[in-house]
Structures are given as structure tokens and as C-alpha cells.
Coordinates of C-alpha atoms and ligand atoms in Angstrom, one line a residue:
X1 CA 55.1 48.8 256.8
X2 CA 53.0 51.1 255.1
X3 CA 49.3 51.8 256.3
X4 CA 47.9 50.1 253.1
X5 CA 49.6 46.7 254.0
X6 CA 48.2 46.6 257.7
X7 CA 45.2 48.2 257.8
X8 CA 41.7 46.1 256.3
X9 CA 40.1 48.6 254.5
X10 CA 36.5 47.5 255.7
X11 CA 37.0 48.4 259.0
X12 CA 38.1 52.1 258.7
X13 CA 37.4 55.0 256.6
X14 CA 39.1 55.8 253.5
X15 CA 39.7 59.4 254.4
X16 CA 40.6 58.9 258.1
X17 CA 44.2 59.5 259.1
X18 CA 45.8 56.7 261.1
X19 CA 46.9 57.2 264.8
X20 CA 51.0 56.8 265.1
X21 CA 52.3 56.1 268.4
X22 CA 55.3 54.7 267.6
X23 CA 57.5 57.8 268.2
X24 CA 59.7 55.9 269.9
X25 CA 60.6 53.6 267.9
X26 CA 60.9 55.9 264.9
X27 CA 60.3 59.8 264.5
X28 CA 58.0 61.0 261.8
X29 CA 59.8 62.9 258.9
X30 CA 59.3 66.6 259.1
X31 CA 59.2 68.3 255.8
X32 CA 62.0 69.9 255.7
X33 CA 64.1 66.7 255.4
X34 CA 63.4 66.6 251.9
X35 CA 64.2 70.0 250.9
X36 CA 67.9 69.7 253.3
X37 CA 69.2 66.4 252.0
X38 CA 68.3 67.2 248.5
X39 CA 70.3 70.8 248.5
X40 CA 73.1 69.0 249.6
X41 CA 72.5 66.3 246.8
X42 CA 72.9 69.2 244.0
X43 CA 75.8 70.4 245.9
X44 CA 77.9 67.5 245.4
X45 CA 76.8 67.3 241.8
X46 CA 77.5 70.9 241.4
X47 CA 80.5 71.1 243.6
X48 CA 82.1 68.0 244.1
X49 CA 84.7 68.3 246.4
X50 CA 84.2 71.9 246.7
X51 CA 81.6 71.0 249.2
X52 CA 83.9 70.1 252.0
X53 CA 84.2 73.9 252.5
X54 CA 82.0 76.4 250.3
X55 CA 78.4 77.0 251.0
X56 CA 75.9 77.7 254.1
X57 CA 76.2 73.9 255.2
X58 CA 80.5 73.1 254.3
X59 CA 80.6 69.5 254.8
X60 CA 83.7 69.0 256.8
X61 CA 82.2 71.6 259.6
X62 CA 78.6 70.8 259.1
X63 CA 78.4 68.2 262.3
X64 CA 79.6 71.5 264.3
X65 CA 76.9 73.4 262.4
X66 CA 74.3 71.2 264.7
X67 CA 76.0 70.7 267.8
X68 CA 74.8 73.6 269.6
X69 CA 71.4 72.9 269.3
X70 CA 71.9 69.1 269.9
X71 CA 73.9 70.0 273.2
X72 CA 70.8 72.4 274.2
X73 CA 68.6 69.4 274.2
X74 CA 70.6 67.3 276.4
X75 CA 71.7 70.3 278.8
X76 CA 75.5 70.1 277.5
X77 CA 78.0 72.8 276.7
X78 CA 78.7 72.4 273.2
X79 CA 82.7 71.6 273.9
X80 CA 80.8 68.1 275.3
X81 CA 78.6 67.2 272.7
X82 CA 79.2 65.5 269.3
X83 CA 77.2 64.3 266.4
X84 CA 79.0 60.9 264.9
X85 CA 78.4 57.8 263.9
X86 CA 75.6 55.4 265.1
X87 CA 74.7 55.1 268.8
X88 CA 75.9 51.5 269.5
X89 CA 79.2 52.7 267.7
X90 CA 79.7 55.5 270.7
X91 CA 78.7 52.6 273.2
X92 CA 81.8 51.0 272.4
X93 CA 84.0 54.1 271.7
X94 CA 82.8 55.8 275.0
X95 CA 83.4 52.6 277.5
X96 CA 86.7 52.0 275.3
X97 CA 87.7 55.6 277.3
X98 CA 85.7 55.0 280.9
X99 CA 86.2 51.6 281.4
X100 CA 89.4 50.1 282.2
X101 CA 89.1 47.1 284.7
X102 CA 91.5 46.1 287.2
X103 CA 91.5 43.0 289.5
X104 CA 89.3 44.3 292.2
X105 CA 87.9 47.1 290.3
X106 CA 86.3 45.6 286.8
X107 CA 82.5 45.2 286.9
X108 CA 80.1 47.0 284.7
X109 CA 76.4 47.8 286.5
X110 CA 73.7 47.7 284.2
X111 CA 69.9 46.9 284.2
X112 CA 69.1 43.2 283.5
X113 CA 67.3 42.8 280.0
X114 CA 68.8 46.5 278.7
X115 CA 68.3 46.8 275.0
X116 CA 70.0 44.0 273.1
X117 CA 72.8 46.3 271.5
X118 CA 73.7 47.9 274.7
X119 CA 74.2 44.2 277.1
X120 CA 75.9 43.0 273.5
X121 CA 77.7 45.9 273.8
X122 CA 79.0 45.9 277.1
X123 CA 79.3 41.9 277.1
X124 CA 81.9 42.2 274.6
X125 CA 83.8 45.4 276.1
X126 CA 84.4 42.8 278.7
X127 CA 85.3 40.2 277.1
X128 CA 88.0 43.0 275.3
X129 CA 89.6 43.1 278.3
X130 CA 90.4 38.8 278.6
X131 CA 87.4 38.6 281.5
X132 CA 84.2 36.7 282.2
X133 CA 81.2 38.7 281.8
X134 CA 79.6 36.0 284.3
X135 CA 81.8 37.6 286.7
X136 CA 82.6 41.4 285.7
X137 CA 78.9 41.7 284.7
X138 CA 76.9 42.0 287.8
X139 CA 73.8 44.1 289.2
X140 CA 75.6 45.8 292.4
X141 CA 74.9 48.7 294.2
X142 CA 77.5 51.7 292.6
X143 CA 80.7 52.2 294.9
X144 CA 80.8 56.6 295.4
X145 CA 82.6 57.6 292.9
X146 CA 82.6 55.2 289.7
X147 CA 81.7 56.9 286.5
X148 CA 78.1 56.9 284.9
X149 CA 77.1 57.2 281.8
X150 CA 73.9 57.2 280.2
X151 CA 72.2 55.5 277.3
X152 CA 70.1 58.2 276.5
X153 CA 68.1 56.8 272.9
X154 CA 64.5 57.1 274.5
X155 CA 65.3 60.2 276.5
X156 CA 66.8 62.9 274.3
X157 CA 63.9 64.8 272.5
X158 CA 61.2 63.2 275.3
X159 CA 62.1 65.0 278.7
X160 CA 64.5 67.8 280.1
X161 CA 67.9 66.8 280.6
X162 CA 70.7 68.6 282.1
X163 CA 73.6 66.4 281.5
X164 CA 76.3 68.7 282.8
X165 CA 74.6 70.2 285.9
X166 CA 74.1 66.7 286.7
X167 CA 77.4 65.9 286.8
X168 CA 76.8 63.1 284.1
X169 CA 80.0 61.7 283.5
X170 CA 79.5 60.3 279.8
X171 CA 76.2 59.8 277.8
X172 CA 75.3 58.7 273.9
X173 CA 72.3 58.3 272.3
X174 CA 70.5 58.2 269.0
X175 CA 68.3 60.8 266.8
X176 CA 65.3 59.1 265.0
X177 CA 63.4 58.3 267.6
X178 CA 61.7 61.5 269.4
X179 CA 64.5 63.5 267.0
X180 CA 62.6 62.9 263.9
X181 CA 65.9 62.6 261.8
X182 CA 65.6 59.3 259.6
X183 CA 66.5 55.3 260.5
X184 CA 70.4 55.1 261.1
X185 CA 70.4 58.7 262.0
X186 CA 73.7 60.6 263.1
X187 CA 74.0 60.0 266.4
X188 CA 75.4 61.8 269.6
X189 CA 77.8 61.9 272.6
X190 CA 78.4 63.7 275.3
X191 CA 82.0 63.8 278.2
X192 CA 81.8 66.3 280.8
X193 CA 83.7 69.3 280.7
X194 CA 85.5 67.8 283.6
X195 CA 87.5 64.8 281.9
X196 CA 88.8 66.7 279.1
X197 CA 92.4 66.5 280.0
X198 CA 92.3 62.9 281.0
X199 CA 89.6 60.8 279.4
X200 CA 91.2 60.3 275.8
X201 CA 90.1 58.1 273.0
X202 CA 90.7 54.7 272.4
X203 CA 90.4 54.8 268.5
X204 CA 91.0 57.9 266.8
X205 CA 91.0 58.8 263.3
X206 CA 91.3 62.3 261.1
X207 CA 88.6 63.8 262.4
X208 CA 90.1 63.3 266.0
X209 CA 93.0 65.8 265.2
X210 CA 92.6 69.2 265.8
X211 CA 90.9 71.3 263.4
X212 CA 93.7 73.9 263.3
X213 CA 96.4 71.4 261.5
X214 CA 93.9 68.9 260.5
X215 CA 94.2 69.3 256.8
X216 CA 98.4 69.3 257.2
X217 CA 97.9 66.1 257.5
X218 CA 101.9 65.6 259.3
X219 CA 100.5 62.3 260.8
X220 CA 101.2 63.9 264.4
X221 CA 98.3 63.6 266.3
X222 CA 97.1 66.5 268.2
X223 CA 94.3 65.5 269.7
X224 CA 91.6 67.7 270.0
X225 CA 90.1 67.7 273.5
X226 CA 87.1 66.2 275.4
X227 CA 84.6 64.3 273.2
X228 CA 85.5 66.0 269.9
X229 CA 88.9 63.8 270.2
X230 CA 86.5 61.2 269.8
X231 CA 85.3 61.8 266.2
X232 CA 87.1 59.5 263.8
X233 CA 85.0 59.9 260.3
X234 CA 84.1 63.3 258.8
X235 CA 80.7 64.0 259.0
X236 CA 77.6 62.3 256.5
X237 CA 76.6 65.6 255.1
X238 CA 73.0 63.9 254.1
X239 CA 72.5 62.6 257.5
X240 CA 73.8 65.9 259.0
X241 CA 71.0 67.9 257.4
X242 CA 68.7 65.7 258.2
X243 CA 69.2 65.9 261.9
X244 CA 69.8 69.8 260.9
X245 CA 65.6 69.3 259.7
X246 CA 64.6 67.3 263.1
X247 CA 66.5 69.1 265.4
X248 CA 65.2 72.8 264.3
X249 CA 61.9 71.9 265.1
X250 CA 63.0 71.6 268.8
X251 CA 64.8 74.5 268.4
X252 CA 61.1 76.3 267.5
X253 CA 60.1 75.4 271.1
X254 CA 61.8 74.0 273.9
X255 CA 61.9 70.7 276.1
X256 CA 59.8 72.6 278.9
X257 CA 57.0 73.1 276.8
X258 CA 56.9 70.1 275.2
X259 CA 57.3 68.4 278.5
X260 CA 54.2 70.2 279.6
X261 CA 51.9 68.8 276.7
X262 CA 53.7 65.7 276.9
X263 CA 53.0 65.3 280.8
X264 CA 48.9 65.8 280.0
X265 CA 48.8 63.5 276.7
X266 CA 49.9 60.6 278.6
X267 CA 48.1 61.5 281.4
X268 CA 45.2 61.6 279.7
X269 CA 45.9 58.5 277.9
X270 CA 46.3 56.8 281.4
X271 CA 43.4 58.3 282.6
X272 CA 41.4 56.7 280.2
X273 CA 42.7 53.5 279.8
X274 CA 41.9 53.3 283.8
X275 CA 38.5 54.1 283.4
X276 CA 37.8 51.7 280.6
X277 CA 40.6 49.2 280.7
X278 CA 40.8 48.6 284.7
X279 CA 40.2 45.0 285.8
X280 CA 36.3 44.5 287.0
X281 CA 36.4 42.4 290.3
X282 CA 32.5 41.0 289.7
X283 CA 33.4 40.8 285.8
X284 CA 36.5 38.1 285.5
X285 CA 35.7 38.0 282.1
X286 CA 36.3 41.3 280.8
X287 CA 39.4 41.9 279.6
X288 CA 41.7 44.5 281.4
X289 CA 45.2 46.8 281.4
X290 CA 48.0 46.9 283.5
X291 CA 49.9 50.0 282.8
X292 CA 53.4 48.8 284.1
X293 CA 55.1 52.3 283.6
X294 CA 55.3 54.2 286.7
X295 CA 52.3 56.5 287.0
X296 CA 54.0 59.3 288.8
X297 CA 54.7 61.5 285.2
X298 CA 58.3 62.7 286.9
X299 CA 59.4 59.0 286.8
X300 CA 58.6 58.8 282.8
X301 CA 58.6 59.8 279.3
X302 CA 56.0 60.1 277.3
X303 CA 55.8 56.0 276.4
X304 CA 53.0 53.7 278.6
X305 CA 53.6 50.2 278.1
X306 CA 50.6 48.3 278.7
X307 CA 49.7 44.7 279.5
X308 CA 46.6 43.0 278.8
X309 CA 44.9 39.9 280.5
X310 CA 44.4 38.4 276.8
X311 CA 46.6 38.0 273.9
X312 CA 48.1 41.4 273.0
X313 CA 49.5 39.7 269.5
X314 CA 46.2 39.4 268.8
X315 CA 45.3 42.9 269.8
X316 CA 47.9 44.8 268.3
X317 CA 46.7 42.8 264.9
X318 CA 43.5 44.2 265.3
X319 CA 44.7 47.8 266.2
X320 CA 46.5 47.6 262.9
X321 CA 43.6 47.0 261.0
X322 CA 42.5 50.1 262.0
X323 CA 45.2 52.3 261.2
X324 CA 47.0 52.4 264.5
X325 CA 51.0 52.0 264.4
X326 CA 52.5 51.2 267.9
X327 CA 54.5 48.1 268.6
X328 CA 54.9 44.7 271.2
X329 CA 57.4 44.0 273.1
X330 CA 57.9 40.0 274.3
X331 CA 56.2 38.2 275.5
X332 CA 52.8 40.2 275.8
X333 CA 53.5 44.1 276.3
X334 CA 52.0 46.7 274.2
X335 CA 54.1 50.4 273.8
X336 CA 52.0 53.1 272.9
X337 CA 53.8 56.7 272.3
X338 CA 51.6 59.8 272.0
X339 CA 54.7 62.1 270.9
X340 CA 53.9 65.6 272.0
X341 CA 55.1 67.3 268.7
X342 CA 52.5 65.3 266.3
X343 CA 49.9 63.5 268.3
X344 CA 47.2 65.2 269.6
X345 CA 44.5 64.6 272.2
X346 CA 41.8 63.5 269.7
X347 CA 44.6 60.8 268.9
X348 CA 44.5 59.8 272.2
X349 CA 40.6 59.5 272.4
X350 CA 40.4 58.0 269.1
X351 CA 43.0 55.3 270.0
X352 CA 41.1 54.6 273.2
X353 CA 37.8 54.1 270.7
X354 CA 39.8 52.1 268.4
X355 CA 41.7 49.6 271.4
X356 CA 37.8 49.0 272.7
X357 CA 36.5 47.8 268.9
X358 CA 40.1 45.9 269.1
X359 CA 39.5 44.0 272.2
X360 CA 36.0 43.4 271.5
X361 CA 36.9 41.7 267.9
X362 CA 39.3 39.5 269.9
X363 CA 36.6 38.7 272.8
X364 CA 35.6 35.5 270.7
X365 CA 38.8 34.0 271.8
X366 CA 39.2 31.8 274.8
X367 CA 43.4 31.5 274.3
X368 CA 44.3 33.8 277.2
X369 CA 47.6 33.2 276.6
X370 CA 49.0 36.3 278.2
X371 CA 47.2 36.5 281.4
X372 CA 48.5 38.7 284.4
Ligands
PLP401 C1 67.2 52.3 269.8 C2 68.2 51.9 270.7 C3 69.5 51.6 270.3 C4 69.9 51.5 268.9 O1 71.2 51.7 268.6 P1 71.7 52.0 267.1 O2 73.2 51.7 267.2 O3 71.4 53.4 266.8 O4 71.0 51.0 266.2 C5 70.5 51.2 271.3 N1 70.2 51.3 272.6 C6 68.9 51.7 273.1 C7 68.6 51.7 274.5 C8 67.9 52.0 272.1 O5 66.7 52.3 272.6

């Protein structure tokens, strides 16, 4: 959706930028992007299969070129991280290794109403294994000792993790939302250290064969350890260097201090919505926010979701008149993102400017559809 398509060009200024809070849904594109994917463009048409091992960037090693800095960001040691594939893709391939049922031991704990593609995900895992998700799918207290693992898609490039200090068992996530790296982006995993001798893939392919004797190509698999045995495909060279051009950026700075911006943006952004957005106990008629993200900053990212006592469809129509991208969530909540590496505060104060023209142009309306 391009700004010219939402926005009504009578109610904002032709010069003014729009405010983009939709960070995590998907990343901007930093400007390198362009430059990376293209070099490897002329490559192949220079090189053609060359490629796989000549140049700065060799294609069948260029996932490993990344994963150092992708296992920084997540508090890994490199030996546990991977770039591959798409991140429902690792779902499967991760709980393929961690989860084998028996009789008394076979249900799966996850939060009701998870993102569709992780309950699909797990729903069908089950059903893999000839049970009832009805009965293997439950919300129960963790026995000591089962493994977790982590969807991590709105986490990674949005707070500081330490995935192996923590003793996180597995973890996957995705790269184009806080990691700026394009739609369908590479994506990454993560085992502990810990398992490496005895959590093994489920599916393997080429890639899962030891580098050493790879290219030998015997057909005897030896397996390379820990998550790397979990690599089927070799790596998308475009979509490598585009993660290469969203995950540099990080690199310029680290989690810390973004955390630190991050951590004041949103504050600020709740602190104003609570001072012009709170519910009016004398004033029933005014339109108010609920802010249903926790307000201590430890228990969140950088994401408030926001309900209103009126229509947010039709607020969210209005805030897109006016340049502002964020997006709804059924049936009436609101997400607004102020990403610490792009927005700024004067995003923030504009937004709260802009939400107040927005709620007034819906005032007219006595459809309270969505009240709280
Ligand atoms: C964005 C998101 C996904 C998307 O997965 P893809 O396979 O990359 O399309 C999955 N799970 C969660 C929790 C997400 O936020």
C-alpha cells in the first residue's frame, strides 16, 4: 500500500513525510539493500556458477558470512545459530527434533490465540504423530524439565536477548520485521550448545552434511552438528545480502542502546496517549485508550496496542488519510510501533496530533461498535 493510495491529499501536506509505525509488521528497507542484492545480481551474470565459491560474498558459505552477527543479536554462540529458510518452515523442522510424544508425555503448551502459523503449526505437528490436538494441545503449567523454545519473530532486533545464558532450549524467528531485511526474509534458528550430540534432524538435505565432504557427494550422511545439521537448502544468495544490509545496521550499534531509545519512545508515546487519550469520568462522551500492553517497559517491546471506546476501523481509516501506517488487529485493537532505529520523538508527537484530528473526524459517529 503505498502512501498515495491511503492518504487524501486534502488533509495533509504535500511535502510532509508520513509517520510509519508498522515496524513490526515489516522493517523499512535500508539503503544498502539495493546496492547488496544487485552486486550479487551481476555476479551470477558474470560468474554463473562460479559464484558458489569466488568473491567477498561465495554463495554456498554466504549464510555463514551472517551468522555471527545474527547470533550476537539473539545472545547465541554462532555453532547455535542458523540463517534458513522461512520462519514457519523452522517451526516445523525444530519441533520435528524436540517433540516426540509418548502416552503420558505428548502435550504441547502454548498461548491461546498465538499467531495463526505457529497454532497451525503446532496443530499439525500433532496430528503427525496420529493424536488429537483437542487432547495433546492444552494450556498446563510446564512439568521441570520439558524443553522450551521460543518463537522469537517480534523479539529479535526489539529487546536484548540472551538465548544461551538463558538456557533456551530451541528458538526461530524471522528477519523483516525489526531486521529490516525484505518480506519472506531468510530466517533464523537457534539449539543450544547443549543438545548437539543428541537433538538431530528430522529432514535433512545437502546442506545438512558436513562441510568438509559435502561437495563428495558419497551419499553418506555426516551430519554436521547442533542446528547447522538442520540446513537442508543452500543459501538464497539475494536474500542473504539482504539480511547482510539489515543486520549491519545493528551491528553499527547494539541492542543496549537501542533498547534505551526504545524504552523512552514508547514511554513517551504512552505518556501521551494517557494524558490525552484517558477515559474522562464527568465526560462519558469523549472517546478514550486502553493501552492493553503491560506498562512496566521490562515486560515489553517497543509495540503498544491500544484500544479505543469507538470504532478503531474507522480510526485507523482516518489515521491513514493522514499519512500514518500502523495496523488493526480483530476485532478492535490498534498496534502502533515507534521502531527505535527510524522513528523519532517528533514522530511520536506528530502521531499523537494526528490520532486527535483522527478521532475528532470520527466523533460524528454514534456506531460505538467497539466499546470497552
Ligand atoms: C510474523 C510471524 C510469523 C510469520 O512466519 P513466516 O513463516 O515468516 O511467514 C510467524 N509467527 C509469528 C509469531 C510472527 O509474528
Amino acid at each position: 500500500m503505498t502512501r498515495r493510495q491511503t492518504v487524501d491529499q486534502t488533509l495533509v501536506k504535500a511535502e510532509d513525510d508520513s509517520i510509519y509505525f508498522s515496524g513490526n509488521s515489516l522493517g523499512l528497507q535500508p539503503k544498502k539493500t539495493k546496492i547488496y542484492v544487485n552486486e550479487e545480481l551481476d555476479n551470477w551474470a558474470k560468474s554463473g556458477v562460479h559464484g558458489h565459491f569466488v568473491g567477498a560474498f561465495p554463495w554456498a558459505l554466504a549464510d555463514e558470512c551472517l551468522v555471527e552477527q545474527m547470533a550476537n543479536l539473539v545472545g547465541a554462540k554462532k555453532e547455535e545459530t542458523a540463517l534458513m529458510n522461512g520462519l514457519t518452515v523452522n517451526l516445523h523442522l525444530l519441533l520435528l527434533s524436540f517433540y516426540k510424544p509418548t502416552s503420558n508425555r505428548h502435550k504441547i503448551l502454548m498461548e491461546a490465540k498465538a499467531f495463526p502459523s505457529d497454532h497451525y503449526a503446532v496443530e499439525s505437528q500433532i496430528r503427525l504423530k496420529g493424536l488429537n490436538p483437542k487432547e495433546s494441545m492444552l494450556l498446563l503449567s510446564p512439568e521441570e524439565g520439558c524443553y522450551v523454545g521460543f518463537d522469537l519473530a517480534h523479539a529479535v532486533g526489539n529487546v536484548e536477548l540472551r538465548l544461551h545464558d538463558w538456557n533456551v532450549d530451541f528458538a526461530c524467528w524471522c528477519n523483516y520485521k525489526y531486521l529490516n531485511s525484505g518480506a519472506g526474509a531468510l530466517a533464523g534458528a537457534y539449539i543450544h550448545e547443549k543438545h548437539r550430540f543428541t537433538i538431530k534432524p528430522t529432514l535433512v538435505g545437502w546442506w545438512s552434511h558436513n562441510i568438509k565432504t559435502r561437495f563428495e557427494m558419497d551419499n553418506n550422511l555426516d551430519l554436521s552438528f547442533g542446528v547447522n545439521g538442520f540446513r537442508i537448502s543452500n543459501p538464497p544468495i539475494l536474500l542473504v545480502r539482504s539480511l547482510q544490509a539489515g543486520l549491519e545496521i545493528f551491528n553499527q550499534t547494539d541492542m543496549k542502546a537501542l533498547r534505551r531509545k526504545s524504552v523512552l519512545l514508547t514511554g513517551y508515546l504512552e505518556c501521551l496517549i494517557k494524558h490525552y487519550f484517558s477515559k474522562v469520568p464527568d465526560n462519558p462522551q469523549k472517546p478514550y485508550v486502553t493501552i492493553i500492553t503491560p506498562s512496566d517497559s521490562e515486560e515489553r517491546g517497543c509495540q503498544l496496542s491500544l484500544v479505543f471506546s469507538r470504532s478503531t476501523k474507522s480510526i485507523l481509516m482516518q489515521l491513514m488519510k493522514r499519512g500514518v501506517t500502523c495496523d488493526q488487529r480483530e476485532p478492535n485493537v490498534l498496534r502502533v510501533a515507534p521502531v527505535p532505529l527510524y522513528n523519532s520523538y517528533h514522530d511520536v508527537y506528530k502521531f499523537i496530533k494526528v490520532l486527535n484530528e483522527s478521532v475528532k473526524a470520527t466523533g460524528h459517529q454514534v456506531n460505538d461498535e467497539a466499546s470497552v
